[in-house]
Amino acid sequence: MTEIRRPQLKEFDRTGVPERVCVRLLSYEERGVLEDMTQTLRKMRSCVFACGAEILTDADVIKVTLVPEDIFARVMPRLILRGFMARDDAGALFSPHLYDRLLRKE
C-alpha cells in the first residue's frame, strides 16, 4: 500500500481545523471548489497537492482540479481563511481535514 503524501509542517494545530458541518457556511461556489479539490486529493491518494517530490503551483492545481482560474482566484483565499484549505511550510496547498483524518487513523 502506498503511503499518503503529507504536508511539510513543523507543527500542526488540529484545533484550528473547522468542523465539517461548517462547510454549510460556505457559498455554493466555495463548496463546489472545496469538493473538487478534496476529490482530486483523494484520487491522488494525498493530503497535499504535489507530484512526486514537486509541489504543485496554483496553476498546476487549477489544471488538475479542473477549477476555472478566475473562480480559483476568487474562492481560494476564503477557503484558506476559513481553514478548509491551508499552505504548508513549503507553500503547498493541502487539506487540513484530510491530514487530520490521516493523523487520527494513525
CSV table of N, CA, C and O in Angstrom, one decimal:
chain,number,residue,atom,x,y,z
A,1,MET,N,0.8,-1.2,0.0
A,1,MET,CA,0.0,0.0,0.0
A,1,MET,C,0.9,1.3,0.0
A,1,MET,O,1.8,1.3,0.7
A,2,THR,N,0.5,2.2,-0.8
A,2,THR,CA,1.3,3.4,-1.0
A,2,THR,C,1.0,4.4,0.2
A,2,THR,O,-0.1,4.5,0.6
A,3,GLU,N,2.1,5.0,0.7
A,3,GLU,CA,1.9,5.9,1.9
A,3,GLU,C,1.4,7.2,1.3
A,3,GLU,O,1.8,7.7,0.3
A,4,ILE,N,0.4,7.8,2.1
A,4,ILE,CA,-0.2,9.0,1.7
A,4,ILE,C,0.8,10.2,1.9
A,4,ILE,O,1.4,10.3,2.9
A,5,ARG,N,0.9,11.0,0.9
A,5,ARG,CA,1.8,12.2,1.0
A,5,ARG,C,1.3,13.2,2.1
A,5,ARG,O,0.1,13.4,2.2
A,6,ARG,N,2.2,13.7,2.8
A,6,ARG,CA,1.9,14.6,3.9
A,6,ARG,C,2.4,16.0,3.7
A,6,ARG,O,3.4,16.1,3.0
A,7,PRO,N,1.8,17.0,4.2
A,7,PRO,CA,2.3,18.4,4.1
A,7,PRO,C,3.6,18.5,4.9
A,7,PRO,O,3.8,17.8,5.9
A,8,GLN,N,4.4,19.4,4.5
A,8,GLN,CA,5.7,19.7,5.3
A,8,GLN,C,5.4,20.8,6.3
A,8,GLN,O,5.3,21.9,6.0
A,9,LEU,N,5.2,20.3,7.6
A,9,LEU,CA,4.8,21.2,8.7
A,9,LEU,C,5.7,20.9,9.9
A,9,LEU,O,5.9,19.8,10.2
A,10,LYS,N,6.2,22.0,10.5
A,10,LYS,CA,6.9,21.9,11.7
A,10,LYS,C,5.9,21.5,12.8
A,10,LYS,O,6.2,20.6,13.7
A,11,GLU,N,4.7,22.1,12.8
A,11,GLU,CA,3.7,21.6,13.8
A,11,GLU,C,2.3,21.9,13.1
A,11,GLU,O,2.2,22.7,12.2
A,12,PHE,N,1.4,21.1,13.6
A,12,PHE,CA,0.0,21.2,13.0
A,12,PHE,C,-1.0,21.3,14.2
A,12,PHE,O,-1.0,20.4,15.1
A,13,ASP,N,-1.7,22.4,14.2
A,13,ASP,CA,-2.7,22.7,15.2
A,13,ASP,C,-4.0,22.1,14.8
A,13,ASP,O,-4.8,22.7,14.0
A,14,ARG,N,-4.3,20.9,15.4
A,14,ARG,CA,-5.6,20.2,15.0
A,14,ARG,C,-6.8,21.0,15.5
A,14,ARG,O,-7.9,20.8,15.0
A,15,THR,N,-6.6,21.9,16.5
A,15,THR,CA,-7.8,22.6,17.0
A,15,THR,C,-8.2,23.7,16.0
A,15,THR,O,-9.4,24.2,16.1
A,16,GLY,N,-7.4,24.0,15.0
A,16,GLY,CA,-7.7,25.0,14.0
A,16,GLY,C,-8.5,24.5,12.8
A,16,GLY,O,-8.9,25.2,12.0
A,17,VAL,N,-8.7,23.1,12.8
A,17,VAL,CA,-9.4,22.5,11.7
A,17,VAL,C,-10.9,22.7,12.0
A,17,VAL,O,-11.4,22.2,13.0
A,18,PRO,N,-11.6,23.4,11.1
A,18,PRO,CA,-13.1,23.6,11.3
A,18,PRO,C,-13.9,22.3,11.3
A,18,PRO,O,-13.5,21.3,10.6
A,19,GLU,N,-14.9,22.2,12.0
A,19,GLU,CA,-15.8,21.1,11.9
A,19,GLU,C,-16.4,20.9,10.5
A,19,GLU,O,-16.7,22.0,9.9
A,20,ARG,N,-16.6,19.7,10.0
A,20,ARG,CA,-17.2,19.5,8.7
A,20,ARG,C,-18.5,20.2,8.5
A,20,ARG,O,-18.9,20.6,7.4
A,21,VAL,N,-19.3,20.3,9.6
A,21,VAL,CA,-20.6,21.0,9.5
A,21,VAL,C,-20.5,22.4,9.1
A,21,VAL,O,-21.4,23.0,8.5
A,22,CYS,N,-19.3,23.0,9.3
A,22,CYS,CA,-19.1,24.4,9.0
A,22,CYS,C,-19.0,24.7,7.5
A,22,CYS,O,-19.1,25.8,7.0
A,23,VAL,N,-19.0,23.6,6.7
A,23,VAL,CA,-19.0,23.7,5.3
A,23,VAL,C,-20.3,24.4,4.8
A,23,VAL,O,-20.3,25.0,3.8
A,24,ARG,N,-21.3,24.3,5.6
A,24,ARG,CA,-22.6,24.9,5.3
A,24,ARG,C,-22.5,26.4,5.3
A,24,ARG,O,-23.4,27.1,4.8
A,25,LEU,N,-21.4,27.0,5.9
A,25,LEU,CA,-21.3,28.4,6.0
A,25,LEU,C,-20.7,28.9,4.7
A,25,LEU,O,-20.7,30.1,4.4
A,26,LEU,N,-20.2,28.0,3.8
A,26,LEU,CA,-19.6,28.4,2.6
A,26,LEU,C,-20.7,28.7,1.5
A,26,LEU,O,-21.8,28.1,1.6
A,27,SER,N,-20.4,29.5,0.5
A,27,SER,CA,-21.3,29.7,-0.6
A,27,SER,C,-21.3,28.4,-1.5
A,27,SER,O,-20.4,27.5,-1.3
A,28,TYR,N,-22.3,28.3,-2.3
A,28,TYR,CA,-22.3,27.1,-3.2
A,28,TYR,C,-21.0,27.0,-4.1
A,28,TYR,O,-20.5,25.9,-4.3
A,29,GLU,N,-20.5,28.2,-4.5
A,29,GLU,CA,-19.3,28.2,-5.3
A,29,GLU,C,-18.1,27.7,-4.5
A,29,GLU,O,-17.3,26.9,-5.0
A,30,GLU,N,-18.0,28.2,-3.3
A,30,GLU,CA,-16.9,27.7,-2.4
A,30,GLU,C,-17.0,26.2,-2.1
A,30,GLU,O,-16.0,25.5,-2.1
A,31,ARG,N,-18.2,25.8,-1.8
A,31,ARG,CA,-18.4,24.3,-1.6
A,31,ARG,C,-18.0,23.5,-2.8
A,31,ARG,O,-17.4,22.4,-2.6
A,32,GLY,N,-18.4,24.0,-4.0
A,32,GLY,CA,-18.1,23.2,-5.2
A,32,GLY,C,-16.6,23.1,-5.4
A,32,GLY,O,-16.1,22.0,-5.7
A,33,VAL,N,-15.8,24.2,-5.2
A,33,VAL,CA,-14.4,24.2,-5.3
A,33,VAL,C,-13.8,23.3,-4.3
A,33,VAL,O,-12.9,22.5,-4.6
A,34,LEU,N,-14.2,23.4,-3.0
A,34,LEU,CA,-13.7,22.5,-2.0
A,34,LEU,C,-13.9,21.1,-2.3
A,34,LEU,O,-13.0,20.2,-2.1
A,35,GLU,N,-15.1,20.7,-2.8
A,35,GLU,CA,-15.4,19.3,-3.1
A,35,GLU,C,-14.5,18.9,-4.3
A,35,GLU,O,-14.0,17.8,-4.2
A,36,ASP,N,-14.3,19.7,-5.3
A,36,ASP,CA,-13.5,19.3,-6.4
A,36,ASP,C,-12.0,19.1,-5.9
A,36,ASP,O,-11.4,18.1,-6.3
A,37,MET,N,-11.6,20.0,-5.0
A,37,MET,CA,-10.2,19.8,-4.5
A,37,MET,C,-10.0,18.6,-3.7
A,37,MET,O,-9.1,17.9,-3.8
A,38,THR,N,-11.0,18.4,-2.8
A,38,THR,CA,-11.0,17.2,-1.9
A,38,THR,C,-11.0,15.9,-2.7
A,38,THR,O,-10.2,15.0,-2.4
A,39,GLN,N,-11.9,15.8,-3.7
A,39,GLN,CA,-12.0,14.6,-4.5
A,39,GLN,C,-10.7,14.4,-5.3
A,39,GLN,O,-10.2,13.3,-5.4
A,40,THR,N,-10.1,15.5,-5.8
A,40,THR,CA,-8.8,15.3,-6.5
A,40,THR,C,-7.7,14.8,-5.6
A,40,THR,O,-7.0,13.9,-6.0
A,41,LEU,N,-7.6,15.3,-4.4
A,41,LEU,CA,-6.6,14.8,-3.4
A,41,LEU,C,-6.9,13.4,-3.1
A,41,LEU,O,-5.9,12.6,-3.0
A,42,ARG,N,-8.1,13.0,-3.0
A,42,ARG,CA,-8.4,11.6,-2.7
A,42,ARG,C,-7.9,10.7,-3.8
A,42,ARG,O,-7.4,9.6,-3.6
A,43,LYS,N,-8.2,11.1,-5.1
A,43,LYS,CA,-7.8,10.4,-6.2
A,43,LYS,C,-6.2,10.3,-6.3
A,43,LYS,O,-5.7,9.3,-6.8
A,44,MET,N,-5.6,11.4,-5.9
A,44,MET,CA,-4.1,11.4,-5.8
A,44,MET,C,-3.5,10.6,-4.7
A,44,MET,O,-2.3,10.4,-4.6
A,45,ARG,N,-4.4,10.2,-3.8
A,45,ARG,CA,-4.0,9.5,-2.5
A,45,ARG,C,-3.0,10.4,-1.8
A,45,ARG,O,-1.9,9.9,-1.4
A,46,SER,N,-3.5,11.6,-1.5
A,46,SER,CA,-2.6,12.6,-0.9
A,46,SER,C,-3.4,13.6,-0.1
A,46,SER,O,-4.6,13.7,-0.2
A,47,CYS,N,-2.7,14.2,0.8
A,47,CYS,CA,-3.3,15.3,1.6
A,47,CYS,C,-2.9,16.7,1.1
A,47,CYS,O,-3.4,17.7,1.4
A,48,VAL,N,-1.8,16.6,0.2
A,48,VAL,CA,-1.2,17.8,-0.3
A,48,VAL,C,-1.1,17.8,-1.8
A,48,VAL,O,-0.9,16.7,-2.4
A,49,PHE,N,-1.2,18.9,-2.4
A,49,PHE,CA,-1.1,19.0,-3.9
A,49,PHE,C,0.4,18.9,-4.3
A,49,PHE,O,1.1,20.0,-4.2
A,50,ALA,N,0.9,17.8,-4.6
A,50,ALA,CA,2.2,17.5,-5.1
A,50,ALA,C,2.3,16.4,-6.0
A,50,ALA,O,1.4,15.5,-6.0
A,51,CYS,N,3.3,16.4,-6.9
A,51,CYS,CA,3.5,15.3,-7.8
A,51,CYS,C,4.9,14.8,-7.6
A,51,CYS,O,5.9,15.5,-7.9
A,52,GLY,N,5.0,13.6,-6.9
A,52,GLY,CA,6.4,13.1,-6.5
A,52,GLY,C,6.9,14.1,-5.5
A,52,GLY,O,6.2,14.4,-4.5
A,53,ALA,N,8.1,14.5,-5.7
A,53,ALA,CA,8.7,15.5,-4.7
A,53,ALA,C,8.4,16.9,-5.1
A,53,ALA,O,8.8,17.8,-4.3
A,54,GLU,N,7.7,17.1,-6.2
A,54,GLU,CA,7.5,18.5,-6.6
A,54,GLU,C,6.1,19.0,-6.1
A,54,GLU,O,5.1,18.4,-6.3
A,55,ILE,N,6.2,20.2,-5.5
A,55,ILE,CA,4.9,20.9,-5.1
A,55,ILE,C,4.3,21.5,-6.3
A,55,ILE,O,4.9,22.1,-7.1
A,56,LEU,N,2.9,21.3,-6.4
A,56,LEU,CA,2.2,21.8,-7.5
A,56,LEU,C,2.0,23.3,-7.3
A,56,LEU,O,1.6,23.8,-6.2
A,57,THR,N,2.2,24.1,-8.3
A,57,THR,CA,1.9,25.5,-8.3
A,57,THR,C,0.4,25.7,-8.3
A,57,THR,O,-0.4,24.8,-8.6
A,58,ASP,N,-0.1,26.9,-8.0
A,58,ASP,CA,-1.5,27.2,-8.2
A,58,ASP,C,-2.0,26.9,-9.6
A,58,ASP,O,-3.1,26.3,-9.7
A,59,ALA,N,-1.2,27.2,-10.6
A,59,ALA,CA,-1.6,26.9,-12.0
A,59,ALA,C,-1.8,25.4,-12.2
A,59,ALA,O,-2.7,25.0,-12.9
A,60,ASP,N,-0.9,24.6,-11.6
A,60,ASP,CA,-1.0,23.2,-11.7
A,60,ASP,C,-2.2,22.6,-11.0
A,60,ASP,O,-2.9,21.7,-11.4
A,61,VAL,N,-2.5,23.2,-9.8
A,61,VAL,CA,-3.7,22.8,-9.0
A,61,VAL,C,-5.0,23.1,-9.8
A,61,VAL,O,-5.9,22.3,-9.9
A,62,ILE,N,-5.0,24.2,-10.5
A,62,ILE,CA,-6.1,24.6,-11.3
A,62,ILE,C,-6.3,23.6,-12.4
A,62,ILE,O,-7.4,23.1,-12.7
A,63,LYS,N,-5.2,23.1,-13.0
A,63,LYS,CA,-5.3,22.1,-14.1
A,63,LYS,C,-5.8,20.8,-13.6
A,63,LYS,O,-6.6,20.2,-14.2
A,64,VAL,N,-5.2,20.4,-12.5
A,64,VAL,CA,-5.6,19.0,-12.0
A,64,VAL,C,-7.0,18.9,-11.4
A,64,VAL,O,-7.6,17.9,-11.5
A,65,THR,N,-7.5,20.0,-10.9
A,65,THR,CA,-8.8,20.1,-10.2
A,65,THR,C,-9.9,20.5,-11.2
A,65,THR,O,-11.1,20.3,-10.9
A,66,LEU,N,-9.5,21.0,-12.4
A,66,LEU,CA,-10.4,21.5,-13.4
A,66,LEU,C,-11.3,22.6,-12.9
A,66,LEU,O,-12.4,22.9,-13.4
A,67,VAL,N,-10.8,23.4,-11.9
A,67,VAL,CA,-11.5,24.6,-11.5
A,67,VAL,C,-11.0,25.8,-12.3
A,67,VAL,O,-9.8,26.0,-12.5
A,68,PRO,N,-12.0,26.5,-12.9
A,68,PRO,CA,-11.6,27.7,-13.7
A,68,PRO,C,-10.7,28.7,-12.9
A,68,PRO,O,-10.9,28.9,-11.7
A,69,GLU,N,-9.7,29.3,-13.6
A,69,GLU,CA,-8.8,30.1,-12.9
A,69,GLU,C,-9.4,31.3,-12.2
A,69,GLU,O,-9.0,31.6,-11.0
A,70,ASP,N,-10.4,31.9,-12.7
A,70,ASP,CA,-11.0,33.1,-12.1
A,70,ASP,C,-11.7,32.7,-10.8
A,70,ASP,O,-11.7,33.4,-9.8
A,71,ILE,N,-12.4,31.5,-10.8
A,71,ILE,CA,-13.1,31.0,-9.7
A,71,ILE,C,-12.1,30.6,-8.6
A,71,ILE,O,-12.3,30.9,-7.4
A,72,PHE,N,-11.0,30.0,-9.0
A,72,PHE,CA,-10.0,29.6,-8.0
A,72,PHE,C,-9.4,30.8,-7.3
A,72,PHE,O,-9.3,30.8,-6.1
A,73,ALA,N,-9.1,31.8,-8.1
A,73,ALA,CA,-8.5,33.1,-7.5
A,73,ALA,C,-9.5,33.7,-6.6
A,73,ALA,O,-9.1,34.3,-5.6
A,74,ARG,N,-10.7,33.7,-6.9
A,74,ARG,CA,-11.8,34.3,-6.0
A,74,ARG,C,-12.1,33.5,-4.8
A,74,ARG,O,-12.2,34.1,-3.7
A,75,VAL,N,-12.1,32.2,-4.9
A,75,VAL,CA,-12.5,31.3,-3.8
A,75,VAL,C,-11.4,30.9,-2.8
A,75,VAL,O,-11.6,30.8,-1.6
A,76,MET,N,-10.2,30.7,-3.4
A,76,MET,CA,-9.1,30.1,-2.5
A,76,MET,C,-8.8,30.9,-1.3
A,76,MET,O,-8.6,30.3,-0.2
A,77,PRO,N,-8.7,32.3,-1.4
A,77,PRO,CA,-8.4,33.0,-0.1
A,77,PRO,C,-9.4,32.8,1.0
A,77,PRO,O,-9.1,32.7,2.1
A,78,ARG,N,-10.7,32.6,0.6
A,78,ARG,CA,-11.8,32.4,1.5
A,78,ARG,C,-11.7,31.0,2.1
A,78,ARG,O,-11.9,30.8,3.3
A,79,LEU,N,-11.3,30.0,1.3
A,79,LEU,CA,-11.2,28.6,1.8
A,79,LEU,C,-10.0,28.6,2.8
A,79,LEU,O,-10.1,27.9,3.8
A,80,ILE,N,-9.0,29.3,2.5
A,80,ILE,CA,-7.8,29.3,3.4
A,80,ILE,C,-8.2,30.1,4.7
A,80,ILE,O,-7.9,29.6,5.8
A,81,LEU,N,-8.8,31.2,4.6
A,81,LEU,CA,-9.2,32.0,5.8
A,81,LEU,C,-10.1,31.2,6.7
A,81,LEU,O,-10.0,31.2,7.9
A,82,ARG,N,-11.0,30.4,6.1
A,82,ARG,CA,-12.0,29.6,6.9
A,82,ARG,C,-11.3,28.3,7.4
A,82,ARG,O,-11.9,27.6,8.3
A,83,GLY,N,-10.2,27.9,7.0
A,83,GLY,CA,-9.5,26.7,7.5
A,83,GLY,C,-9.8,25.5,6.7
A,83,GLY,O,-9.4,24.4,7.2
A,84,PHE,N,-10.5,25.6,5.6
A,84,PHE,CA,-10.8,24.4,4.8
A,84,PHE,C,-9.6,23.9,3.9
A,84,PHE,O,-9.5,22.8,3.5
A,85,MET,N,-8.8,24.9,3.5
A,85,MET,CA,-7.5,24.6,2.8
A,85,MET,C,-6.4,25.4,3.5
A,85,MET,O,-6.7,26.4,4.3
A,86,ALA,N,-5.2,25.0,3.3
A,86,ALA,CA,-4.1,25.7,4.0
A,86,ALA,C,-2.8,25.5,3.1
A,86,ALA,O,-2.8,24.7,2.2
A,87,ARG,N,-1.8,26.2,3.5
A,87,ARG,CA,-0.5,26.1,2.8
A,87,ARG,C,0.5,25.6,3.9
A,87,ARG,O,0.5,26.0,5.0
A,88,ASP,N,1.3,24.6,3.5
A,88,ASP,CA,2.3,24.1,4.4
A,88,ASP,C,3.5,25.0,4.4
A,88,ASP,O,3.5,26.0,3.8
A,89,ASP,N,4.5,24.6,5.2
A,89,ASP,CA,5.7,25.4,5.3
A,89,ASP,C,6.5,25.7,4.0
A,89,ASP,O,7.2,26.6,3.9
A,90,ALA,N,6.3,24.8,3.0
A,90,ALA,CA,6.9,24.9,1.7
A,90,ALA,C,6.0,25.7,0.7
A,90,ALA,O,6.4,25.9,-0.4
A,91,GLY,N,4.8,26.0,1.2
A,91,GLY,CA,3.9,26.8,0.3
A,91,GLY,C,2.9,25.9,-0.5
A,91,GLY,O,2.1,26.4,-1.3
A,92,ALA,N,2.9,24.6,-0.2
A,92,ALA,CA,2.0,23.7,-1.0
A,92,ALA,C,0.6,23.8,-0.4
A,92,ALA,O,0.4,23.8,0.9
A,93,LEU,N,-0.4,23.8,-1.2
A,93,LEU,CA,-1.8,23.7,-0.7
A,93,LEU,C,-2.1,22.3,-0.2
A,93,LEU,O,-1.6,21.3,-0.8
A,94,PHE,N,-2.8,22.2,0.9
A,94,PHE,CA,-3.2,20.9,1.5
A,94,PHE,C,-4.5,21.0,2.2
A,94,PHE,O,-5.0,22.1,2.5
A,95,SER,N,-5.1,19.9,2.4
A,95,SER,CA,-6.4,19.8,3.1
A,95,SER,C,-6.2,19.5,4.6
A,95,SER,O,-5.7,18.4,4.9
A,96,PRO,N,-6.5,20.4,5.4
A,96,PRO,CA,-6.3,20.2,6.9
A,96,PRO,C,-7.2,19.0,7.3
A,96,PRO,O,-6.9,18.2,8.2
A,97,HIS,N,-8.4,18.9,6.7
A,97,HIS,CA,-9.3,17.8,7.1
A,97,HIS,C,-8.8,16.4,6.7
A,97,HIS,O,-8.8,15.5,7.6
A,98,LEU,N,-8.2,16.3,5.5
A,98,LEU,CA,-7.6,15.0,5.1
A,98,LEU,C,-6.4,14.7,5.9
A,98,LEU,O,-6.2,13.5,6.3
A,99,TYR,N,-5.6,15.7,6.3
A,99,TYR,CA,-4.4,15.5,7.1
A,99,TYR,C,-4.8,15.1,8.5
A,99,TYR,O,-4.3,14.1,9.1
A,100,ASP,N,-5.8,15.8,9.1
A,100,ASP,CA,-6.2,15.5,10.4
A,100,ASP,C,-6.8,14.0,10.5
A,100,ASP,O,-6.6,13.3,11.4
A,101,ARG,N,-7.5,13.7,9.4
A,101,ARG,CA,-8.1,12.3,9.4
A,101,ARG,C,-7.0,11.3,9.3
A,101,ARG,O,-7.1,10.2,10.0
A,102,LEU,N,-5.9,11.5,8.5
A,102,LEU,CA,-4.8,10.6,8.5
A,102,LEU,C,-4.1,10.5,9.9
A,102,LEU,O,-3.8,9.4,10.3
A,103,LEU,N,-4.0,11.6,10.5
A,103,LEU,CA,-3.3,11.5,11.9
A,103,LEU,C,-4.2,10.8,12.9
A,103,LEU,O,-3.7,10.0,13.7
A,104,ARG,N,-5.5,10.9,12.8
A,104,ARG,CA,-6.4,10.2,13.7
A,104,ARG,C,-6.4,8.7,13.4
A,104,ARG,O,-6.5,7.9,14.3
A,105,LYS,N,-6.3,8.3,12.1
A,105,LYS,CA,-6.2,6.9,11.8
A,105,LYS,C,-5.0,6.2,12.4
A,105,LYS,O,-5.0,5.1,12.7
A,106,GLU,N,-3.9,7.0,12.4
A,106,GLU,CA,-2.6,6.5,13.0
A,106,GLU,C,-2.7,6.4,14.5
A,106,GLU,O,-2.1,5.7,15.1
